[in-house]
Tab-separated table of C-alpha atoms and ligand atoms in Angstrom:
chain	number	residue	atom	x	y	z
C	85	MET	CA	-181.879	13.863	70.452
C	86	ALA	CA	-182.098	14.685	66.775
C	87	TYR	CA	-180.053	17.600	65.571
C	88	THR	CA	-177.624	18.330	62.821
C	89	LEU	CA	-174.053	19.414	63.184
C	90	LYS	CA	-174.941	22.753	61.706
C	91	GLU	CA	-177.215	23.269	64.683
C	92	ALA	CA	-174.602	21.757	66.963
C	93	VAL	CA	-172.316	24.693	66.395
C	94	ALA	CA	-173.261	27.130	69.102
C	95	PRO	CA	-174.706	30.473	67.958
C	96	GLY	CA	-171.631	32.399	69.012
C	97	ALA	CA	-169.457	30.000	67.114
C	98	VAL	CA	-171.401	30.275	63.895
C	99	THR	CA	-169.999	33.675	63.100
C	100	GLN	CA	-166.484	32.338	63.496
C	101	LEU	CA	-167.071	28.942	61.982
C	102	ALA	CA	-168.784	29.757	58.742
C	103	PRO	CA	-170.981	26.746	57.963
C	104	PRO	CA	-170.824	25.196	54.491
C	105	GLN	CA	-172.506	27.633	52.170
C	106	SER	CA	-172.329	26.096	48.745
C	107	THR	CA	-175.555	24.921	47.218
C	108	TYR	CA	-175.967	21.173	47.015
C	109	GLY	CA	-174.529	19.836	43.767
C	110	SER	CA	-172.572	22.943	42.771
C	111	ASP	CA	-168.782	22.790	42.544
C	112	ILE	CA	-167.266	23.530	45.928
C	113	LEU	CA	-163.650	22.536	45.316
C	114	THR	CA	-161.951	22.837	41.952
C	115	VAL	CA	-158.480	21.693	41.074
C	116	LYS	CA	-156.850	22.934	37.874
C	117	ASN	CA	-153.724	21.437	36.325
C	118	LEU	CA	-152.292	20.607	39.708
C	119	SER	CA	-148.820	19.068	39.823
C	120	LYS	CA	-146.328	18.138	42.509
C	121	ILE	CA	-142.844	17.154	41.596
C	122	PHE	CA	-140.527	16.198	44.451
C	123	GLY	CA	-136.805	16.572	43.927
C	124	PRO	CA	-134.025	18.934	42.936
C	125	LYS	CA	-135.119	20.180	39.497
C	126	PRO	CA	-138.879	20.256	39.185
C	127	GLU	CA	-138.819	22.644	36.166
C	128	ARG	CA	-136.652	20.301	34.157
C	129	ALA	CA	-138.840	17.345	35.140
C	130	ALA	CA	-141.943	19.297	34.120
C	131	ALA	CA	-140.412	20.100	30.733
C	132	LEU	CA	-139.591	16.439	30.110
C	133	LEU	CA	-143.126	15.454	31.134
C	134	LYS	CA	-144.490	17.921	28.598
C	135	GLN	CA	-142.379	16.263	25.934
C	136	GLY	CA	-144.187	13.041	26.742
C	137	MET	CA	-141.600	11.350	28.923
C	138	GLY	CA	-142.966	8.843	31.480
C	139	ARG	CA	-142.726	9.183	35.244
C	140	ASN	CA	-140.067	6.500	35.689
C	141	GLU	CA	-137.860	7.910	32.951
C	142	VAL	CA	-138.125	11.377	34.468
C	143	LEU	CA	-137.052	9.910	37.793
C	144	GLU	CA	-134.091	8.144	36.219
C	145	GLN	CA	-132.927	11.155	34.261
C	146	THR	CA	-133.520	13.925	36.774
C	147	GLY	CA	-133.980	12.352	40.201
C	148	ASN	CA	-137.377	14.028	40.439
C	149	MET	CA	-140.486	12.151	41.510
C	150	VAL	CA	-143.641	13.235	39.738
C	151	ALA	CA	-146.106	12.537	42.547
C	152	VAL	CA	-149.074	14.391	41.047
C	153	ASN	CA	-149.197	15.112	37.353
C	154	ASN	CA	-151.477	17.786	35.907
C	155	VAL	CA	-154.639	16.822	37.785
C	156	SER	CA	-157.896	18.695	37.193
C	157	LEU	CA	-161.135	17.845	38.941
C	158	SER	CA	-164.173	19.340	40.623
C	159	VAL	CA	-165.823	18.170	43.810
C	160	ARG	CA	-169.518	18.981	44.146
C	161	ALA	CA	-171.118	20.146	47.362
C	162	GLY	CA	-172.692	17.244	49.222
C	163	GLU	CA	-170.906	14.417	47.431
C	164	ILE	CA	-168.396	11.834	48.572
C	165	PHE	CA	-165.638	11.950	45.987
C	166	VAL	CA	-163.368	8.941	46.306
C	167	ILE	CA	-159.805	9.000	45.021
C	168	MET	CA	-158.575	5.502	44.208
C	169	GLY	CA	-155.311	4.190	42.945
C	170	LEU	CA	-152.528	1.736	43.631
C	171	SER	CA	-149.897	2.462	46.258
C	172	GLY	CA	-147.636	5.291	45.131
C	173	SER	CA	-150.108	6.637	42.580
C	174	GLY	CA	-150.170	10.032	44.302
C	175	LYS	CA	-153.403	9.965	46.322
C	176	SER	CA	-151.977	11.248	49.606
C	177	THR	CA	-149.944	13.894	47.844
C	178	LEU	CA	-153.027	15.074	45.969
C	179	VAL	CA	-155.147	15.373	49.096
C	180	ARG	CA	-152.369	17.271	50.885
C	181	LEU	CA	-152.133	19.637	47.956
C	182	LEU	CA	-155.814	20.424	48.423
C	183	ASN	CA	-155.194	22.147	51.744
C	184	ARG	CA	-151.606	23.063	50.929
C	185	LEU	CA	-150.052	20.839	53.547
C	186	ILE	CA	-147.858	20.307	50.499
C	187	GLU	CA	-147.017	23.256	48.233
C	188	PRO	CA	-147.895	22.566	44.601
C	189	THR	CA	-145.249	22.789	41.883
C	190	SER	CA	-147.902	24.259	39.605
C	191	GLY	CA	-151.666	24.513	39.278
C	192	GLN	CA	-154.583	25.878	41.224
C	193	VAL	CA	-156.861	24.824	44.071
C	194	ILE	CA	-160.061	26.839	44.340
C	195	LEU	CA	-162.209	26.410	47.421
C	196	GLU	CA	-165.644	28.020	47.405
C	197	GLY	CA	-164.551	30.331	44.619
C	198	ARG	CA	-161.252	31.370	46.263
C	199	ASP	CA	-157.832	30.407	44.995
C	200	ILE	CA	-155.862	29.191	48.007
C	201	ALA	CA	-152.428	29.734	46.391
C	202	PRO	CA	-152.002	33.430	47.268
C	203	MET	CA	-153.255	32.988	50.835
C	204	SER	CA	-151.012	34.016	53.709
C	205	THR	CA	-149.857	31.443	56.266
C	206	LEU	CA	-152.463	32.764	58.646
C	207	GLU	CA	-155.306	32.515	56.164
C	208	LEU	CA	-154.175	29.069	55.183
C	209	ARG	CA	-154.194	27.941	58.758
C	210	GLU	CA	-157.763	29.168	59.030
C	211	VAL	CA	-158.707	27.229	55.920
C	212	ARG	CA	-157.211	24.030	57.330
C	213	ARG	CA	-158.854	24.464	60.686
C	214	LYS	CA	-162.270	25.530	59.557
C	215	LYS	CA	-162.849	24.748	55.927
C	216	MET	CA	-160.941	21.584	55.103
C	217	ALA	CA	-160.626	19.382	58.150
C	218	MET	CA	-158.636	16.226	57.682
C	219	VAL	CA	-159.086	12.745	59.136
C	220	PHE	CA	-155.951	10.606	59.094
C	221	GLN	CA	-155.444	6.871	58.948
C	222	SER	CA	-153.348	7.006	62.097
C	223	PHE	CA	-156.076	8.868	64.066
C	224	ALA	CA	-153.480	11.444	65.200
C	225	LEU	CA	-155.114	12.009	68.581
C	226	LEU	CA	-153.352	13.704	71.488
C	227	PRO	CA	-152.526	10.769	73.801
C	228	ASN	CA	-152.649	12.667	77.090
C	229	ARG	CA	-155.942	14.411	76.511
C	230	THR	CA	-159.356	12.915	77.063
C	231	VAL	CA	-161.636	12.165	74.160
C	232	LEU	CA	-163.632	15.314	74.844
C	233	ASP	CA	-160.503	17.461	75.115
C	234	ASN	CA	-159.208	16.050	71.858
C	235	ILE	CA	-162.334	17.216	70.087
C	236	ALA	CA	-162.472	20.549	71.859
C	237	TYR	CA	-158.820	21.177	71.028
C	238	GLY	CA	-159.544	21.803	67.356
C	239	LEU	CA	-162.085	24.425	68.395
C	240	GLU	CA	-159.702	25.914	70.931
C	241	VAL	CA	-157.089	26.627	68.291
C	242	ALA	CA	-159.875	28.094	66.184
C	243	GLY	CA	-160.477	30.553	69.016
C	244	ILE	CA	-163.877	29.349	70.198
C	245	PRO	CA	-164.651	30.240	73.846
C	246	LYS	CA	-164.405	27.362	76.297
C	247	ALA	CA	-168.076	26.828	77.157
C	248	GLU	CA	-169.028	26.801	73.515
C	249	ARG	CA	-166.324	24.447	72.414
C	250	TYR	CA	-167.226	21.873	75.049
C	251	GLU	CA	-170.860	22.127	74.156
C	252	VAL	CA	-170.094	21.519	70.496
C	253	ALA	CA	-167.610	18.731	71.330
C	254	ARG	CA	-170.196	16.898	73.453
C	255	LYS	CA	-172.812	17.077	70.742
C	256	VAL	CA	-170.465	15.840	68.058
C	257	LEU	CA	-169.335	13.001	70.273
C	258	VAL	CA	-172.937	11.879	70.668
C	259	ARG	CA	-173.291	12.175	66.926
C	260	VAL	CA	-170.587	9.565	66.315
C	261	GLY	CA	-171.973	7.265	68.994
C	262	LEU	CA	-169.422	7.903	71.753
C	263	GLY	CA	-171.469	10.053	74.106
C	264	SER	CA	-170.459	8.112	77.196
C	265	TYR	CA	-166.732	8.041	76.479
C	266	GLU	CA	-165.859	11.691	76.881
C	267	LYS	CA	-163.525	11.167	79.850
C	268	PHE	CA	-161.598	8.262	78.324
C	269	LEU	CA	-158.061	8.598	77.019
C	270	PRO	CA	-157.451	7.554	73.389
C	271	SER	CA	-155.374	4.565	74.552
C	272	GLU	CA	-158.413	3.228	76.400
C	273	LEU	CA	-160.436	3.010	73.199
C	274	SER	CA	-160.432	0.483	70.372
C	275	GLY	CA	-159.089	1.498	66.953
C	276	GLY	CA	-162.598	1.992	65.599
C	277	MET	CA	-163.555	4.179	68.525
C	278	GLN	CA	-160.394	6.244	68.157
C	279	GLN	CA	-161.227	6.798	64.535
C	280	ARG	CA	-164.702	7.957	65.512
C	281	VAL	CA	-163.035	10.504	67.763
C	282	GLY	CA	-160.861	11.574	64.822
C	283	LEU	CA	-163.993	11.964	62.734
C	284	ALA	CA	-165.792	13.866	65.490
C	285	ARG	CA	-162.837	16.208	65.868
C	286	ALA	CA	-162.940	17.024	62.173
C	287	LEU	CA	-166.719	17.419	62.143
C	288	ALA	CA	-166.705	19.710	65.176
C	289	VAL	CA	-165.392	22.604	63.123
C	290	ASN	CA	-168.195	22.091	60.604
C	291	PRO	CA	-165.834	22.127	57.625
C	292	SER	CA	-166.900	22.871	54.080
C	293	VAL	CA	-164.937	19.856	52.912
C	294	LEU	CA	-163.807	16.862	54.907
C	295	LEU	CA	-160.585	15.253	53.688
C	296	MET	CA	-160.086	11.611	54.628
C	297	ASP	CA	-156.868	9.817	53.729
C	298	GLU	CA	-157.330	6.051	54.073
C	299	ALA	CA	-159.164	6.917	57.259
C	300	PHE	CA	-160.694	3.461	57.686
C	301	SER	CA	-157.842	1.313	56.397
C	302	ALA	CA	-156.490	0.409	59.819
C	303	LEU	CA	-159.848	-0.784	61.102
C	304	ASP	CA	-160.986	-4.393	61.137
C	305	PRO	CA	-163.647	-5.256	58.549
C	306	LEU	CA	-166.724	-5.090	60.774
C	307	ILE	CA	-165.833	-1.764	62.374
C	308	ARG	CA	-164.756	-0.477	59.014
C	309	SER	CA	-168.122	-1.266	57.520
C	310	GLU	CA	-169.817	0.449	60.468
C	311	MET	CA	-167.738	3.573	59.923
C	312	GLN	CA	-168.571	3.578	56.237
C	313	ASN	CA	-172.267	3.485	57.108
C	314	GLU	CA	-171.718	6.271	59.593
C	315	LEU	CA	-170.089	8.392	56.937
C	316	LEU	CA	-172.879	7.715	54.461
C	317	ARG	CA	-175.407	8.732	57.079
C	318	LEU	CA	-173.552	11.972	57.799
C	319	GLN	CA	-173.340	12.755	54.137
C	320	LYS	CA	-177.026	12.063	53.581
C	321	GLU	CA	-178.353	13.881	56.632
C	322	GLU	CA	-176.023	16.852	56.560
C	323	GLN	CA	-174.959	17.018	52.928
C	324	ARG	CA	-171.326	16.729	53.940
C	325	THR	CA	-168.787	17.164	51.164
C	326	ILE	CA	-166.088	14.557	51.556
C	327	VAL	CA	-162.926	13.739	49.632
C	328	PHE	CA	-162.129	10.181	50.589
C	329	ILE	CA	-158.980	8.322	49.667
C	330	SER	CA	-159.047	4.594	49.449
C	331	HIS	CA	-157.316	1.769	47.694
C	332	ASP	CA	-160.155	-0.618	48.414
C	333	ILE	CA	-162.561	-0.861	45.500
C	334	GLU	CA	-165.425	-2.286	47.591
C	335	GLU	CA	-165.145	0.694	49.919
C	336	ALA	CA	-164.951	3.123	46.998
C	337	ILE	CA	-168.060	1.640	45.411
C	338	LYS	CA	-169.969	1.615	48.666
C	339	ILE	CA	-169.395	5.193	49.660
C	340	GLY	CA	-168.334	6.975	46.485
C	341	GLY	CA	-170.856	8.979	44.520
C	342	ARG	CA	-168.042	9.483	42.053
C	343	ILE	CA	-164.644	7.877	41.949
C	344	GLY	CA	-161.460	9.375	40.508
C	345	ILE	CA	-158.841	6.818	39.507
C	346	MET	CA	-155.180	7.769	39.838
C	347	LYS	CA	-152.284	6.096	38.101
C	348	ASP	CA	-148.642	7.190	38.267
C	349	GLY	CA	-149.626	10.644	39.499
C	350	SER	CA	-152.286	11.269	36.855
C	351	LEU	CA	-156.023	11.230	37.280
C	352	ILE	CA	-157.016	8.951	34.461
C	353	GLN	CA	-160.779	8.717	34.868
C	354	VAL	CA	-163.603	10.143	36.952
C	355	GLY	CA	-167.085	8.674	37.068
C	356	THR	CA	-169.787	6.938	39.049
C	357	PRO	CA	-169.096	3.282	39.817
C	358	ALA	CA	-171.506	2.317	37.025
C	359	GLU	CA	-169.774	4.598	34.508
C	360	LEU	CA	-166.335	3.252	35.361
C	361	ILE	CA	-167.565	-0.315	35.152
C	362	GLN	CA	-169.221	0.147	31.790
C	363	SER	CA	-166.630	2.271	30.083
C	364	PRO	CA	-163.278	1.825	31.817
C	365	ALA	CA	-160.645	4.082	30.266
C	366	ASP	CA	-158.068	1.291	30.191
C	367	ASP	CA	-157.061	-2.055	31.683
C	368	TYR	CA	-155.799	-0.393	34.858
C	369	VAL	CA	-159.317	0.848	35.606
C	370	ARG	CA	-160.871	-2.430	34.452
C	371	ASP	CA	-158.567	-4.397	36.759
C	372	PHE	CA	-159.860	-2.602	39.821
C	373	PHE	CA	-163.312	-3.981	39.191
C	374	ARG	CA	-162.246	-7.460	38.148
C	375	ASN	CA	-163.106	-9.281	41.342
C	376	VAL	CA	-166.139	-7.258	42.263
C	377	ASP	CA	-169.697	-8.444	41.723
C	378	ILE	CA	-170.751	-5.541	39.636
C	379	SER	CA	-174.164	-6.794	38.464
C	380	ARG	CA	-175.824	-4.440	40.883
C	381	PHE	CA	-174.194	-1.417	39.290
C	382	LEU	CA	-175.288	-2.181	35.795
C	383	LYS	CA	-178.648	-0.496	35.439
C	384	ALA	CA	-181.365	-0.752	32.823
C	385	SER	CA	-180.883	2.983	32.228
C	386	SER	CA	-177.450	2.351	30.758
C	387	MET	CA	-178.294	-0.820	28.859
C	388	LEU	CA	-181.379	0.294	26.971
C	389	SER	CA	-181.747	1.172	23.329
C	390	PRO	CA	-184.521	3.324	21.869
C	391	ALA	CA	-187.674	1.549	20.730
C	392	GLY	CA	-187.287	3.373	17.383
C	393	ARG	CA	-189.618	2.115	14.707
C	394	ALA	CA	-191.021	-0.511	17.060
C	395	LEU	CA	-192.830	2.288	18.853
C	396	LEU	CA	-196.535	2.240	17.968
C	397	ASN	CA	-198.321	5.452	18.812
C	398	CYS	CA	-201.998	4.632	18.985
C	399	THR	CA	-204.860	4.109	21.356
C	400	LEU	CA	-205.811	0.715	22.678
C	401	ALA	CA	-209.152	1.121	20.904
C	402	SER	CA	-207.711	1.469	17.414
C	403	PRO	CA	-208.026	-1.574	15.161
C	404	ALA	CA	-205.156	-4.025	15.454
C	405	SER	CA	-205.030	-4.384	11.679
C	406	SER	CA	-204.148	-0.682	11.356
C	407	GLN	CA	-200.837	-1.317	13.168
C	408	LEU	CA	-199.926	-4.623	11.568
C	409	ASN	CA	-198.272	-3.279	8.410
C	410	ARG	CA	-196.415	-0.618	10.388
C	411	LEU	CA	-194.915	-3.225	12.638
C	412	ILE	CA	-194.057	-5.590	9.784
C	413	ASP	CA	-192.394	-2.711	7.904
C	414	SER	CA	-190.320	-1.850	10.971
C	415	GLY	CA	-188.803	-5.317	10.955
C	416	ALA	CA	-189.142	-5.470	14.750
C	417	GLU	CA	-190.247	-8.616	16.519
C	418	CYS	CA	-192.254	-6.637	19.030
C	419	GLY	CA	-194.150	-3.360	18.922
C	420	TYR	CA	-194.505	-1.103	21.940
C	421	VAL	CA	-197.876	0.567	22.153
C	422	CYS	CA	-197.766	4.027	23.704
C	423	ASP	CA	-200.388	6.753	23.908
C	424	ASP	CA	-199.713	10.205	22.507
C	425	THR	CA	-198.001	11.305	25.738
C	426	GLY	CA	-195.528	8.424	25.459
C	427	ARG	CA	-197.074	6.363	28.266
C	428	TYR	CA	-196.498	2.655	27.768
C	429	LEU	CA	-199.661	0.622	27.258
C	430	GLY	CA	-198.315	-2.787	26.278
C	431	CYS	CA	-196.418	-4.942	23.853
C	432	VAL	CA	-197.659	-6.614	20.655
C	433	THR	CA	-196.181	-8.846	17.948
C	434	PRO	CA	-197.113	-9.127	14.260
C	435	ALA	CA	-198.682	-12.468	15.133
C	436	SER	CA	-200.800	-11.083	17.963
C	437	LEU	CA	-201.953	-8.134	15.820
C	438	HIS	CA	-202.779	-10.487	12.979
C	439	GLN	CA	-204.773	-12.691	15.277
C	440	ALA	CA	-206.730	-9.767	16.671
C	441	GLY	CA	-207.580	-8.703	13.120
C	442	ASP	CA	-210.220	-5.962	13.161
C	443	ALA	CA	-210.573	-6.126	16.933
C	444	ALA	CA	-208.946	-3.427	19.088
C	445	VAL	CA	-205.196	-3.279	19.715
C	446	ALA	CA	-206.058	-4.032	23.341
C	447	GLU	CA	-206.914	-7.563	22.222
C	448	ALA	CA	-203.424	-8.006	20.754
C	449	LEU	CA	-201.450	-7.066	23.875
C	450	LEU	CA	-199.197	-9.835	25.137
C	451	ALA	CA	-200.104	-10.811	28.649
C	452	ASP	CA	-196.718	-11.948	29.836
C	453	VAL	CA	-194.268	-9.159	29.014
C	454	ARG	CA	-192.770	-7.696	32.179
C	455	THR	CA	-191.430	-4.194	32.310
C	456	VAL	CA	-188.753	-2.671	34.554
C	457	THR	CA	-187.929	0.819	35.714
C	458	LEU	CA	-184.720	2.640	34.808
C	459	ASP	CA	-182.950	1.640	38.022
C	460	ALA	CA	-183.459	-2.123	37.642
C	461	ASP	CA	-180.077	-3.844	37.824
C	462	LEU	CA	-178.569	-6.641	35.791
C	463	ASN	CA	-179.666	-9.282	38.308
C	464	GLN	CA	-183.301	-8.251	37.980
C	465	LEU	CA	-183.073	-8.072	34.202
C	466	ALA	CA	-181.476	-11.513	34.008
C	467	ALA	CA	-184.234	-12.995	36.157
C	468	ILE	CA	-186.847	-11.586	33.762
C	469	ALA	CA	-184.934	-12.686	30.674
C	470	LEU	CA	-184.988	-16.234	32.021
C	471	GLU	CA	-188.769	-16.198	32.112
C	472	GLN	CA	-189.769	-14.319	28.984
C	473	GLU	CA	-188.639	-14.578	25.402
C	474	HIS	CA	-189.295	-10.932	24.553
C	475	ASP	CA	-187.040	-7.971	25.145
C	476	VAL	CA	-187.708	-5.973	28.296
C	477	PRO	CA	-189.439	-2.576	28.033
C	478	VAL	CA	-187.993	0.027	30.389
C	479	LEU	CA	-190.295	2.681	31.844
C	480	ASP	CA	-189.370	5.977	33.425
C	481	GLY	CA	-190.828	7.287	36.675
C	482	SER	CA	-194.013	8.504	34.959
C	483	GLY	CA	-194.711	5.266	33.105
C	484	LYS	CA	-193.371	6.432	29.755
C	485	LEU	CA	-191.371	4.074	27.579
C	486	ALA	CA	-187.697	5.028	27.959
C	487	GLY	CA	-186.406	2.223	25.746
C	488	VAL	CA	-185.914	-1.508	25.571
C	489	VAL	CA	-183.217	-3.827	26.902
C	490	SER	CA	-182.727	-6.781	24.599
C	491	CYS	CA	-182.384	-10.275	26.005
C	492	ARG	CA	-179.280	-10.576	23.902
C	493	ASN	CA	-177.687	-7.612	25.654
C	494	ILE	CA	-178.645	-9.021	29.061
C	495	LEU	CA	-177.037	-12.342	28.171
C	496	LYS	CA	-173.940	-10.610	26.849
C	497	GLN	CA	-173.505	-8.613	30.044
C	498	VAL	CA	-173.993	-11.700	32.208
C	499	MET	CA	-171.396	-13.606	30.157
C	500	GLU	CA	-168.896	-10.745	30.422
C	501	ARG	CA	-169.250	-10.723	34.196
C	502	ARG	CA	-168.575	-14.461	34.279
C	503	GLN	CA	-165.371	-14.092	32.291
C	504	SER	CA	-163.921	-11.384	34.468
U	479	ATP	N1	-141.932	14.080	50.491
U	479	ATP	C1	-141.688	13.314	49.434
U	479	ATP	N2	-140.511	13.369	48.809
U	479	ATP	C2	-140.241	12.610	47.730
U	479	ATP	N3	-141.143	11.773	47.169
U	479	ATP	C3	-142.342	11.671	47.740
U	479	ATP	C4	-142.689	12.436	48.909
U	479	ATP	N4	-143.972	12.137	49.236
U	479	ATP	C5	-144.376	11.230	48.345
U	479	ATP	N5	-143.430	10.960	47.445
U	479	ATP	C6	-143.523	10.030	46.316
U	479	ATP	O1	-144.626	10.379	45.527
U	479	ATP	C7	-145.313	9.243	45.064
U	479	ATP	C8	-146.762	9.311	45.473
U	479	ATP	O2	-146.840	9.151	46.864
U	479	ATP	P1	-148.202	9.183	47.667
U	479	ATP	O3	-147.887	9.049	49.096
U	479	ATP	O4	-148.969	10.375	47.239
U	479	ATP	O5	-148.906	7.883	47.110
U	479	ATP	P2	-150.258	7.165	47.583
U	479	ATP	O6	-151.077	6.957	46.362
U	479	ATP	O7	-150.864	7.904	48.699
U	479	ATP	O8	-149.715	5.751	48.077
U	479	ATP	P3	-150.266	4.808	49.277
U	479	ATP	O9	-151.473	4.097	48.736
U	479	ATP	O10	-149.139	3.855	49.483
U	479	ATP	O11	-150.542	5.666	50.460
U	479	ATP	C9	-144.578	8.044	45.632
U	479	ATP	O12	-143.758	7.498	44.646
U	479	ATP	C10	-143.782	8.612	46.770
U	479	ATP	O13	-142.571	7.920	46.905
U	480	MG	MG1	-151.276	7.441	50.731
């Protein structure tokens, strides 16, 4: 049966469980200058931080632990935002600040346009139950309740009538592939299955944002990979917004649309895997990617340079000789012939134009120059560079010349990967 979780929430429940309303791609969760300092004198620690003192020094001098330090970020509706960092870098604290399981020392958390700081305990409880469901590493299931009851429980505390909550729970259970396990106790399930129940329980309330703290870390690799695929499917089919904490770079790359890297309580860089790989803010970020085969993340779109003066705007019927001087003057080894809309027609060299003489430019086109699209990766580019001596023209979706990737750049990138 094909249905989405939005449909899975029974009509009566919809009024109580407001479904995610933010438009895809808009900011749904915004964090501004958020800090958490544990210890006796957070104000003093904050003042020392402002003066530029490091986290360890602050700890030594004041006994305060700066767990999260002035973090600002925005999560967009429908994305999986991964927070990565070494142990102790503040990931769990940050995610608990998002739903105020931990009170911030300073800063703001704005969910769907509403600041959660001034909310009453009651309102906050509502937010946690309905808007920001959390999936924990330890599953946190009720041991004496069946799988179905565990899922329904979250809806029960949200005040959903019994018939409705069991209907929703059953549908969500099917959704995570455990339709026939509703009567089992958590202890009768494998770790992976228990985590699916944890996921189903969070999804049942149709939250605006799903918070997942190392949710797959306790699972063995095969099950873990399955769960990652499951999550990607949910995100794709239902535009789920997910904040996912991980310290595994492979996992972060696989599921993260964007990744935020935390170090000593600070968020030091946010970007897509490709952005972080190409322009890491420092060695800490670079080190995360050191043992990863990143060729597949390096795309032609980020390696190209403009054709510049090598661009020859003319028709294929114009005489080759009319373009020869232009190309020689440009100093380029190749010219890229494009029509007046920018559509790529082919590649020429001074030699091929010279040879064609007064014949049409069409006669001067090189037969063996392969082009790629913007999303070609380094592996594909390297394979082409092995076979052709000319740089590689890159075309956009409508066949226009977006730029050129030089063989030299391809070689450089391949060499850099080898060294790392
Ligand atoms: N309740 C607390 N009281 C005092 N210090 C705390 C508390 N909770 C966390 N910390 C400290 O804050 C820092 C960040 O901890 P946090 O649990 O957020 O890190 P993490 O990035 O999630 O680490 P891990 O990858 O090991 O889960 C750590 O140095 C930790 O000791
Ligand atoms: Mg943690």
